[in-house]
Amino acid sequence: MRILFIGDIVGKPGRRAVELMVPKLVRERAIDFVIANGENAAGGNGITREITHELLDRGIHVLTMGNHVWDKREIMDFIDSEPRLIRPANYPMGAPGRGWGLFTLPNGKRIAVGNFCGRVFLDNLDCPFYAVGRMLESLHGQTDYVFIDFHAEATSEKVAFGWHLDGRAAAVVGTHTHVQTADECILPGGTAYISDVGMTGPRDSVLGVKREAILRKFITGLPVRFETATGPLQFCAVIITLGAKGKATKIERVFERFDG
């Protein structure tokens, strides 16, 4: 089984990149299941009901989120009824939606997809290390594979989270920084790991935002309005091959740049 995980989808350009690349990769790389981080899919911040359905219709099976999960407030109206939309599991008890879900792969095996936020330089949510332990305990005996999107800022926290789950998850992939790292590996216990999968969106930008605005902010120190950039696209992802006994056997980076 091969899992395609797509890094942070940013705005309309990111959705266009998904439209162009997902069918191609599914066909050429024999992809069985597609997961994507969609927390920036609506204009760079949050996600709407319409865009959730658009991405799911493009061949994505599960969408994970992050610290921008609540930026489009309409998500409060539909996240409880959409099991394929996963928000960070370490929000306090009572938050709408769900932090993980169980899904069936084409070969009949079950995969649990979980989403957690880091706490270094981000909101002070519940401890992700304890929260993921509660998830694994509640899933005991119910799933063949565990896949985790760890949405965090600090590389140190991400690396530590990967080691924390080595041998207990098939994959721990980092999101949030929008810059793909080159540290993908299979950890000794059989967990596929990468610190950040990168961004799927406008190429000639600063993390998906118009570069002129970001430069103005750095140079003047004055507030500016962030807008999603346009122009050529980039697509960042990883392909993870699942093996036996809940482990992974291979992780490959995907980094494509092209005109939209």
PDB file of C-alpha atoms in Angstrom:
ATOM      1  CA  MET A   1       0.000   0.000   0.000  1.00  0.00           C
ATOM      2  CA  ARG A   2       1.236   3.453  -0.905  1.00  0.00           C
ATOM      3  CA  ILE A   3       0.076   6.593   0.893  1.00  0.00           C
ATOM      4  CA  LEU A   4       0.415  10.039  -0.684  1.00  0.00           C
ATOM      5  CA  PHE A   5       0.531  12.862   1.863  1.00  0.00           C
ATOM      6  CA  ILE A   6       0.307  16.414   0.475  1.00  0.00           C
ATOM      7  CA  GLY A   7       1.881  19.320   2.395  1.00  0.00           C
ATOM      8  CA  ASP A   8      -0.076  22.452   3.371  1.00  0.00           C
ATOM      9  CA  ILE A   9      -2.409  23.356   0.484  1.00  0.00           C
ATOM     10  CA  VAL A  10      -2.429  27.165   0.181  1.00  0.00           C
ATOM     11  CA  GLY A  11      -5.383  28.926  -1.426  1.00  0.00           C
ATOM     12  CA  LYS A  12      -6.616  28.571  -4.997  1.00  0.00           C
ATOM     13  CA  PRO A  13      -3.103  27.962  -6.413  1.00  0.00           C
ATOM     14  CA  GLY A  14      -2.644  25.037  -4.037  1.00  0.00           C
ATOM     15  CA  ARG A  15      -5.994  23.577  -5.020  1.00  0.00           C
ATOM     16  CA  ARG A  16      -5.056  23.912  -8.691  1.00  0.00           C
ATOM     17  CA  ALA A  17      -1.798  22.056  -8.026  1.00  0.00           C
ATOM     18  CA  VAL A  18      -3.794  19.276  -6.351  1.00  0.00           C
ATOM     19  CA  GLU A  19      -6.104  19.099  -9.362  1.00  0.00           C
ATOM     20  CA  LEU A  20      -3.127  18.701 -11.713  1.00  0.00           C
ATOM     21  CA  MET A  21      -0.885  16.424  -9.677  1.00  0.00           C
ATOM     22  CA  VAL A  22      -3.045  13.994  -7.693  1.00  0.00           C
ATOM     23  CA  PRO A  23      -4.523  12.077 -10.675  1.00  0.00           C
ATOM     24  CA  LYS A  24      -1.063  11.922 -12.276  1.00  0.00           C
ATOM     25  CA  LEU A  25       0.640  10.548  -9.155  1.00  0.00           C
ATOM     26  CA  VAL A  26      -2.172   8.107  -8.388  1.00  0.00           C
ATOM     27  CA  ARG A  27      -1.855   6.722 -11.914  1.00  0.00           C
ATOM     28  CA  GLU A  28       1.928   6.739 -12.284  1.00  0.00           C
ATOM     29  CA  ARG A  29       2.961   5.845  -8.716  1.00  0.00           C
ATOM     30  CA  ALA A  30       0.181   3.395  -7.882  1.00  0.00           C
ATOM     31  CA  ILE A  31      -1.108   5.440  -4.947  1.00  0.00           C
ATOM     32  CA  ASP A  32      -3.766   3.703  -2.833  1.00  0.00           C
ATOM     33  CA  PHE A  33      -4.754   6.410  -0.333  1.00  0.00           C
ATOM     34  CA  VAL A  34      -4.350  10.210  -0.251  1.00  0.00           C
ATOM     35  CA  ILE A  35      -4.112  12.437   2.834  1.00  0.00           C
ATOM     36  CA  ALA A  36      -3.525  16.205   2.730  1.00  0.00           C
ATOM     37  CA  ASN A  37      -3.155  19.122   5.102  1.00  0.00           C
ATOM     38  CA  GLY A  38      -5.905  21.596   4.213  1.00  0.00           C
ATOM     39  CA  GLU A  39      -5.685  24.225   6.948  1.00  0.00           C
ATOM     40  CA  ASN A  40      -4.663  26.980   4.476  1.00  0.00           C
ATOM     41  CA  ALA A  41      -6.857  25.881   1.573  1.00  0.00           C
ATOM     42  CA  ALA A  42      -9.336  28.781   1.757  1.00  0.00           C
ATOM     43  CA  GLY A  43      -7.494  31.976   0.850  1.00  0.00           C
ATOM     44  CA  GLY A  44      -4.495  30.976   2.948  1.00  0.00           C
ATOM     45  CA  ASN A  45      -6.316  30.571   6.261  1.00  0.00           C
ATOM     46  CA  GLY A  46      -8.802  27.875   7.228  1.00  0.00           C
ATOM     47  CA  ILE A  47     -11.182  25.840   5.113  1.00  0.00           C
ATOM     48  CA  THR A  48     -14.822  26.114   4.051  1.00  0.00           C
ATOM     49  CA  ARG A  49     -17.451  23.462   3.431  1.00  0.00           C
ATOM     50  CA  GLU A  50     -17.278  24.074  -0.339  1.00  0.00           C
ATOM     51  CA  ILE A  51     -13.491  23.742  -0.465  1.00  0.00           C
ATOM     52  CA  THR A  52     -13.567  20.647   1.751  1.00  0.00           C
ATOM     53  CA  HIS A  53     -15.856  18.959  -0.768  1.00  0.00           C
ATOM     54  CA  GLU A  54     -13.779  20.251  -3.695  1.00  0.00           C
ATOM     55  CA  LEU A  55     -10.587  18.675  -2.319  1.00  0.00           C
ATOM     56  CA  LEU A  56     -12.295  15.402  -1.395  1.00  0.00           C
ATOM     57  CA  ASP A  57     -13.727  15.247  -4.919  1.00  0.00           C
ATOM     58  CA  ARG A  58     -10.178  15.681  -6.312  1.00  0.00           C
ATOM     59  CA  GLY A  59      -9.159  12.295  -4.908  1.00  0.00           C
ATOM     60  CA  ILE A  60      -8.097  13.195  -1.358  1.00  0.00           C
ATOM     61  CA  HIS A  61      -9.488  10.706   1.170  1.00  0.00           C
ATOM     62  CA  VAL A  62      -8.684  12.565   4.418  1.00  0.00           C
ATOM     63  CA  LEU A  63      -7.919  16.215   5.242  1.00  0.00           C
ATOM     64  CA  THR A  64      -5.919  17.206   8.305  1.00  0.00           C
ATOM     65  CA  MET A  65      -5.737  20.701   9.781  1.00  0.00           C
ATOM     66  CA  GLY A  66      -3.591  22.760  12.185  1.00  0.00           C
ATOM     67  CA  ASN A  67      -3.502  26.021  14.100  1.00  0.00           C
ATOM     68  CA  HIS A  68      -5.647  27.761  11.439  1.00  0.00           C
ATOM     69  CA  VAL A  69      -8.446  25.220  11.787  1.00  0.00           C
ATOM     70  CA  TRP A  70     -10.981  27.756  13.121  1.00  0.00           C
ATOM     71  CA  ASP A  71     -10.052  30.724  10.855  1.00  0.00           C
ATOM     72  CA  LYS A  72     -13.173  30.225   8.719  1.00  0.00           C
ATOM     73  CA  ARG A  73     -15.859  30.114  11.362  1.00  0.00           C
ATOM     74  CA  GLU A  74     -18.293  28.215   9.162  1.00  0.00           C
ATOM     75  CA  ILE A  75     -16.235  25.089   9.898  1.00  0.00           C
ATOM     76  CA  MET A  76     -18.021  25.040  13.263  1.00  0.00           C
ATOM     77  CA  ASP A  77     -21.238  24.274  11.361  1.00  0.00           C
ATOM     78  CA  PHE A  78     -20.044  21.189   9.479  1.00  0.00           C
ATOM     79  CA  ILE A  79     -16.902  19.655  11.026  1.00  0.00           C
ATOM     80  CA  ASP A  80     -18.947  17.393  13.311  1.00  0.00           C
ATOM     81  CA  SER A  81     -20.708  15.858  10.306  1.00  0.00           C
ATOM     82  CA  GLU A  82     -17.604  15.378   8.120  1.00  0.00           C
ATOM     83  CA  PRO A  83     -15.513  12.444   9.436  1.00  0.00           C
ATOM     84  CA  ARG A  84     -12.899  12.925   6.678  1.00  0.00           C
ATOM     85  CA  LEU A  85     -11.898  16.317   8.125  1.00  0.00           C
ATOM     86  CA  ILE A  86      -9.529  15.876  11.089  1.00  0.00           C
ATOM     87  CA  ARG A  87      -8.563  18.763  13.418  1.00  0.00           C
ATOM     88  CA  PRO A  88      -5.726  18.707  15.981  1.00  0.00           C
ATOM     89  CA  ALA A  89      -6.557  16.161  18.681  1.00  0.00           C
ATOM     90  CA  ASN A  90      -4.956  18.154  21.472  1.00  0.00           C
ATOM     91  CA  TYR A  91      -7.556  20.942  21.541  1.00  0.00           C
ATOM     92  CA  PRO A  92      -9.305  20.992  24.912  1.00  0.00           C
ATOM     93  CA  MET A  93     -12.215  18.664  25.508  1.00  0.00           C
ATOM     94  CA  GLY A  94     -15.430  20.034  24.017  1.00  0.00           C
ATOM     95  CA  ALA A  95     -13.886  21.405  20.805  1.00  0.00           C
ATOM     96  CA  PRO A  96     -15.973  20.579  17.699  1.00  0.00           C
ATOM     97  CA  GLY A  97     -14.877  17.825  15.346  1.00  0.00           C
ATOM     98  CA  ARG A  98     -12.547  14.901  15.916  1.00  0.00           C
ATOM     99  CA  GLY A  99      -8.783  14.550  16.303  1.00  0.00           C
ATOM    100  CA  TRP A 100      -8.419  11.226  14.551  1.00  0.00           C
ATOM    101  CA  GLY A 101     -10.401   8.869  12.388  1.00  0.00           C
ATOM    102  CA  LEU A 102     -10.360   5.269  11.225  1.00  0.00           C
ATOM    103  CA  PHE A 103     -10.406   4.555   7.491  1.00  0.00           C
ATOM    104  CA  THR A 104     -10.291   1.437   5.326  1.00  0.00           C
ATOM    105  CA  LEU A 105      -7.548   0.964   2.731  1.00  0.00           C
ATOM    106  CA  PRO A 106      -8.252  -0.753  -0.615  1.00  0.00           C
ATOM    107  CA  ASN A 107      -6.747  -4.024   0.701  1.00  0.00           C
ATOM    108  CA  GLY A 108      -9.184  -4.062   3.623  1.00  0.00           C
ATOM    109  CA  LYS A 109      -6.616  -3.008   6.247  1.00  0.00           C
ATOM    110  CA  ARG A 110      -7.528  -0.130   8.540  1.00  0.00           C
ATOM    111  CA  ILE A 111      -5.525   3.066   8.985  1.00  0.00           C
ATOM    112  CA  ALA A 112      -5.970   5.597  11.767  1.00  0.00           C
ATOM    113  CA  VAL A 113      -5.179   9.190  10.762  1.00  0.00           C
ATOM    114  CA  GLY A 114      -4.423  11.582  13.622  1.00  0.00           C
ATOM    115  CA  ASN A 115      -3.564  15.288  13.737  1.00  0.00           C
ATOM    116  CA  PHE A 116      -1.718  17.086  16.556  1.00  0.00           C
ATOM    117  CA  CYS A 117      -0.376  20.621  17.057  1.00  0.00           C
ATOM    118  CA  GLY A 118       2.974  21.399  18.597  1.00  0.00           C
ATOM    119  CA  ARG A 119       3.248  23.894  21.475  1.00  0.00           C
ATOM    120  CA  VAL A 120       6.613  25.567  20.807  1.00  0.00           C
ATOM    121  CA  PHE A 121       5.916  29.042  19.281  1.00  0.00           C
ATOM    122  CA  LEU A 122       2.228  28.060  18.847  1.00  0.00           C
ATOM    123  CA  ASP A 123      -0.884  28.116  21.023  1.00  0.00           C
ATOM    124  CA  ASN A 124      -0.551  26.389  24.392  1.00  0.00           C
ATOM    125  CA  LEU A 125      -2.835  23.433  23.702  1.00  0.00           C
ATOM    126  CA  ASP A 126      -2.844  20.143  25.604  1.00  0.00           C
ATOM    127  CA  CYS A 127       0.480  18.298  25.538  1.00  0.00           C
ATOM    128  CA  PRO A 128       0.692  16.458  22.183  1.00  0.00           C
ATOM    129  CA  PHE A 129       2.940  13.764  23.662  1.00  0.00           C
ATOM    130  CA  TYR A 130       0.297  12.764  26.224  1.00  0.00           C
ATOM    131  CA  ALA A 131      -2.560  13.326  23.759  1.00  0.00           C
ATOM    132  CA  VAL A 132      -1.127  10.924  21.188  1.00  0.00           C
ATOM    133  CA  GLY A 133      -0.706   8.347  23.941  1.00  0.00           C
ATOM    134  CA  ARG A 134      -4.429   8.583  24.701  1.00  0.00           C
ATOM    135  CA  MET A 135      -5.188   8.155  20.980  1.00  0.00           C
ATOM    136  CA  LEU A 136      -3.042   5.016  20.702  1.00  0.00           C
ATOM    137  CA  GLU A 137      -4.558   3.569  23.858  1.00  0.00           C
ATOM    138  CA  SER A 138      -8.106   4.091  22.595  1.00  0.00           C
ATOM    139  CA  LEU A 139      -7.216   2.530  19.208  1.00  0.00           C
ATOM    140  CA  HIS A 140      -5.692  -0.615  20.671  1.00  0.00           C
ATOM    141  CA  GLY A 141      -6.556  -3.580  18.446  1.00  0.00           C
ATOM    142  CA  GLN A 142      -8.736  -1.539  16.091  1.00  0.00           C
ATOM    143  CA  THR A 143      -6.258  -0.482  13.394  1.00  0.00           C
ATOM    144  CA  ASP A 144      -3.440  -1.915  11.293  1.00  0.00           C
ATOM    145  CA  TYR A 145      -1.600   1.369  10.728  1.00  0.00           C
ATOM    146  CA  VAL A 146      -1.331   4.755  12.446  1.00  0.00           C
ATOM    147  CA  PHE A 147      -0.573   7.885  10.409  1.00  0.00           C
ATOM    148  CA  ILE A 148       0.171  11.172  12.198  1.00  0.00           C
ATOM    149  CA  ASP A 149       0.316  14.753  10.854  1.00  0.00           C
ATOM    150  CA  PHE A 150       2.249  16.742  13.472  1.00  0.00           C
ATOM    151  CA  HIS A 151       1.590  20.422  12.785  1.00  0.00           C
ATOM    152  CA  ALA A 152       4.365  22.287  14.558  1.00  0.00           C
ATOM    153  CA  GLU A 153       6.820  25.177  14.230  1.00  0.00           C
ATOM    154  CA  ALA A 154       9.956  23.942  15.968  1.00  0.00           C
ATOM    155  CA  THR A 155      12.037  21.254  14.291  1.00  0.00           C
ATOM    156  CA  SER A 156      13.237  20.048  17.695  1.00  0.00           C
ATOM    157  CA  GLU A 157       9.662  19.343  18.825  1.00  0.00           C
ATOM    158  CA  LYS A 158       8.922  17.532  15.549  1.00  0.00           C
ATOM    159  CA  VAL A 159      12.034  15.345  15.745  1.00  0.00           C
ATOM    160  CA  ALA A 160      11.231  14.478  19.358  1.00  0.00           C
ATOM    161  CA  PHE A 161       7.643  13.610  18.396  1.00  0.00           C
ATOM    162  CA  GLY A 162       8.922  11.282  15.688  1.00  0.00           C
ATOM    163  CA  TRP A 163      11.141   9.434  18.144  1.00  0.00           C
ATOM    164  CA  HIS A 164       8.281   9.348  20.677  1.00  0.00           C
ATOM    165  CA  LEU A 165       6.173   7.396  18.158  1.00  0.00           C
ATOM    166  CA  ASP A 166       8.876   5.273  16.547  1.00  0.00           C
ATOM    167  CA  GLY A 167       7.577   1.720  16.333  1.00  0.00           C
ATOM    168  CA  ARG A 168       4.061   2.786  17.339  1.00  0.00           C
ATOM    169  CA  ALA A 169       3.062   4.653  14.154  1.00  0.00           C
ATOM    170  CA  ALA A 170       3.661   3.837  10.502  1.00  0.00           C
ATOM    171  CA  ALA A 171       4.317   7.508   9.732  1.00  0.00           C
ATOM    172  CA  VAL A 172       4.884  10.845  11.462  1.00  0.00           C
ATOM    173  CA  VAL A 173       4.951  13.721   8.970  1.00  0.00           C
ATOM    174  CA  GLY A 174       5.487  17.356   9.891  1.00  0.00           C
ATOM    175  CA  THR A 175       3.534  20.294   8.471  1.00  0.00           C
ATOM    176  CA  HIS A 176       3.185  24.065   9.138  1.00  0.00           C
ATOM    177  CA  THR A 177       6.503  25.679   8.131  1.00  0.00           C
ATOM    178  CA  HIS A 178       5.752  25.407   4.364  1.00  0.00           C
ATOM    179  CA  VAL A 179       9.408  24.590   3.606  1.00  0.00           C
ATOM    180  CA  GLN A 180      10.160  20.982   2.694  1.00  0.00           C
ATOM    181  CA  THR A 181      12.981  19.392   4.704  1.00  0.00           C
ATOM    182  CA  ALA A 182      15.364  16.731   3.393  1.00  0.00           C
ATOM    183  CA  ASP A 183      15.510  14.567   6.521  1.00  0.00           C
ATOM    184  CA  GLU A 184      13.026  11.886   5.464  1.00  0.00           C
ATOM    185  CA  CYS A 185      13.911   8.462   6.834  1.00  0.00           C
ATOM    186  CA  ILE A 186      12.610   5.218   8.260  1.00  0.00           C
ATOM    187  CA  LEU A 187      13.332   5.286  11.989  1.00  0.00           C
ATOM    188  CA  PRO A 188      14.715   2.070  13.590  1.00  0.00           C
ATOM    189  CA  GLY A 189      11.280   0.968  14.812  1.00  0.00           C
ATOM    190  CA  GLY A 190       9.758   1.213  11.313  1.00  0.00           C
ATOM    191  CA  THR A 191       8.197   4.698  11.420  1.00  0.00           C
ATOM    192  CA  ALA A 192       8.463   6.883   8.308  1.00  0.00           C
ATOM    193  CA  TYR A 193       9.454  10.400   9.372  1.00  0.00           C
ATOM    194  CA  ILE A 194       9.998  13.864   7.849  1.00  0.00           C
ATOM    195  CA  SER A 195      10.174  17.164   9.741  1.00  0.00           C
ATOM    196  CA  ASP A 196       8.137  19.096   7.163  1.00  0.00           C
ATOM    197  CA  VAL A 197       6.501  17.998   3.933  1.00  0.00           C
ATOM    198  CA  GLY A 198       6.427  21.549   2.554  1.00  0.00           C
ATOM    199  CA  MET A 199       3.806  23.700   0.834  1.00  0.00           C
ATOM    200  CA  THR A 200       1.533  23.105  -2.133  1.00  0.00           C
ATOM    201  CA  GLY A 201       0.674  26.499  -3.572  1.00  0.00           C
ATOM    202  CA  PRO A 202       2.175  29.535  -5.319  1.00  0.00           C
ATOM    203  CA  ARG A 203       5.889  29.082  -6.022  1.00  0.00           C
ATOM    204  CA  ASP A 204       7.133  32.687  -6.227  1.00  0.00           C
ATOM    205  CA  SER A 205       5.925  33.725  -2.780  1.00  0.00           C
ATOM    206  CA  VAL A 206       6.902  33.847   0.875  1.00  0.00           C
ATOM    207  CA  LEU A 207       5.312  30.690   2.279  1.00  0.00           C
ATOM    208  CA  GLY A 208       2.351  31.201  -0.073  1.00  0.00           C
ATOM    209  CA  VAL A 209       1.843  34.931   0.598  1.00  0.00           C
ATOM    210  CA  LYS A 210       2.553  37.746  -1.890  1.00  0.00           C
ATOM    211  CA  ARG A 211       6.217  38.522  -1.413  1.00  0.00           C
ATOM    212  CA  GLU A 212       5.789  42.297  -1.814  1.00  0.00           C
ATOM    213  CA  ALA A 213       3.636  42.461   1.314  1.00  0.00           C
ATOM    214  CA  ILE A 214       6.019  40.339   3.364  1.00  0.00           C
ATOM    215  CA  LEU A 215       9.012  42.394   2.245  1.00  0.00           C
ATOM    216  CA  ARG A 216       7.167  45.611   3.152  1.00  0.00           C
ATOM    217  CA  LYS A 217       6.430  44.255   6.609  1.00  0.00           C
ATOM    218  CA  PHE A 218      10.041  43.222   7.234  1.00  0.00           C
ATOM    219  CA  ILE A 219      11.457  46.493   5.909  1.00  0.00           C
ATOM    220  CA  THR A 220       9.008  48.971   7.482  1.00  0.00           C
ATOM    221  CA  GLY A 221       7.749  47.064  10.529  1.00  0.00           C
ATOM    222  CA  LEU A 222       4.243  48.261   9.688  1.00  0.00           C
ATOM    223  CA  PRO A 223       1.170  46.016   9.508  1.00  0.00           C
ATOM    224  CA  VAL A 224       0.244  44.747   6.053  1.00  0.00           C
ATOM    225  CA  ARG A 225      -2.530  42.637   4.609  1.00  0.00           C
ATOM    226  CA  PHE A 226      -1.450  39.094   3.742  1.00  0.00           C
ATOM    227  CA  GLU A 227      -2.809  37.863   0.398  1.00  0.00           C
ATOM    228  CA  THR A 228      -2.214  34.543  -1.330  1.00  0.00           C
ATOM    229  CA  ALA A 229       0.276  34.922  -4.195  1.00  0.00           C
ATOM    230  CA  THR A 230      -0.437  33.947  -7.789  1.00  0.00           C
ATOM    231  CA  GLY A 231       1.695  32.638 -10.658  1.00  0.00           C
ATOM    232  CA  PRO A 232       3.650  29.382 -11.085  1.00  0.00           C
ATOM    233  CA  LEU A 233       2.853  26.499  -8.745  1.00  0.00           C
ATOM    234  CA  GLN A 234       4.679  24.041  -6.538  1.00  0.00           C
ATOM    235  CA  PHE A 235       3.519  20.690  -5.193  1.00  0.00           C
ATOM    236  CA  CYS A 236       5.126  19.202  -2.072  1.00  0.00           C
ATOM    237  CA  ALA A 237       4.306  15.729  -0.786  1.00  0.00           C
ATOM    238  CA  VAL A 238       5.703  12.413   0.390  1.00  0.00           C
ATOM    239  CA  ILE A 239       4.897   8.884  -0.758  1.00  0.00           C
ATOM    240  CA  ILE A 240       5.040   6.319   2.034  1.00  0.00           C
ATOM    241  CA  THR A 241       5.056   2.575   1.394  1.00  0.00           C
ATOM    242  CA  LEU A 242       3.426   0.544   4.145  1.00  0.00           C
ATOM    243  CA  GLY A 243       4.819  -2.837   5.144  1.00  0.00           C
ATOM    244  CA  ALA A 244       3.749  -5.527   7.579  1.00  0.00           C
ATOM    245  CA  LYS A 245       2.862  -5.204  11.273  1.00  0.00           C
ATOM    246  CA  GLY A 246       2.003  -1.518  11.173  1.00  0.00           C
ATOM    247  CA  LYS A 247       5.382  -0.372   9.877  1.00  0.00           C
ATOM    248  CA  ALA A 248       6.583   1.616   6.864  1.00  0.00           C
ATOM    249  CA  THR A 249       9.291   0.421   4.500  1.00  0.00           C
ATOM    250  CA  LYS A 250       9.963   3.524   2.394  1.00  0.00           C
ATOM    251  CA  ILE A 251       9.414   7.292   2.297  1.00  0.00           C
ATOM    252  CA  GLU A 252      10.050   9.409  -0.805  1.00  0.00           C
ATOM    253  CA  ARG A 253       9.827  13.189  -1.155  1.00  0.00           C
ATOM    254  CA  VAL A 254       7.869  14.755  -4.018  1.00  0.00           C
ATOM    255  CA  PHE A 255       8.762  18.336  -5.028  1.00  0.00           C
ATOM    256  CA  GLU A 256       7.396  19.567  -8.345  1.00  0.00           C
ATOM    257  CA  ARG A 257       7.353  23.098  -9.799  1.00  0.00           C
ATOM    258  CA  PHE A 258       5.295  23.965 -12.864  1.00  0.00           C
ATOM    259  CA  ASP A 259       3.045  26.538 -14.529  1.00  0.00           C
ATOM    260  CA  GLY A 260      -0.595  26.324 -13.547  1.00  0.00           C
TER     261      GLY A 260
END
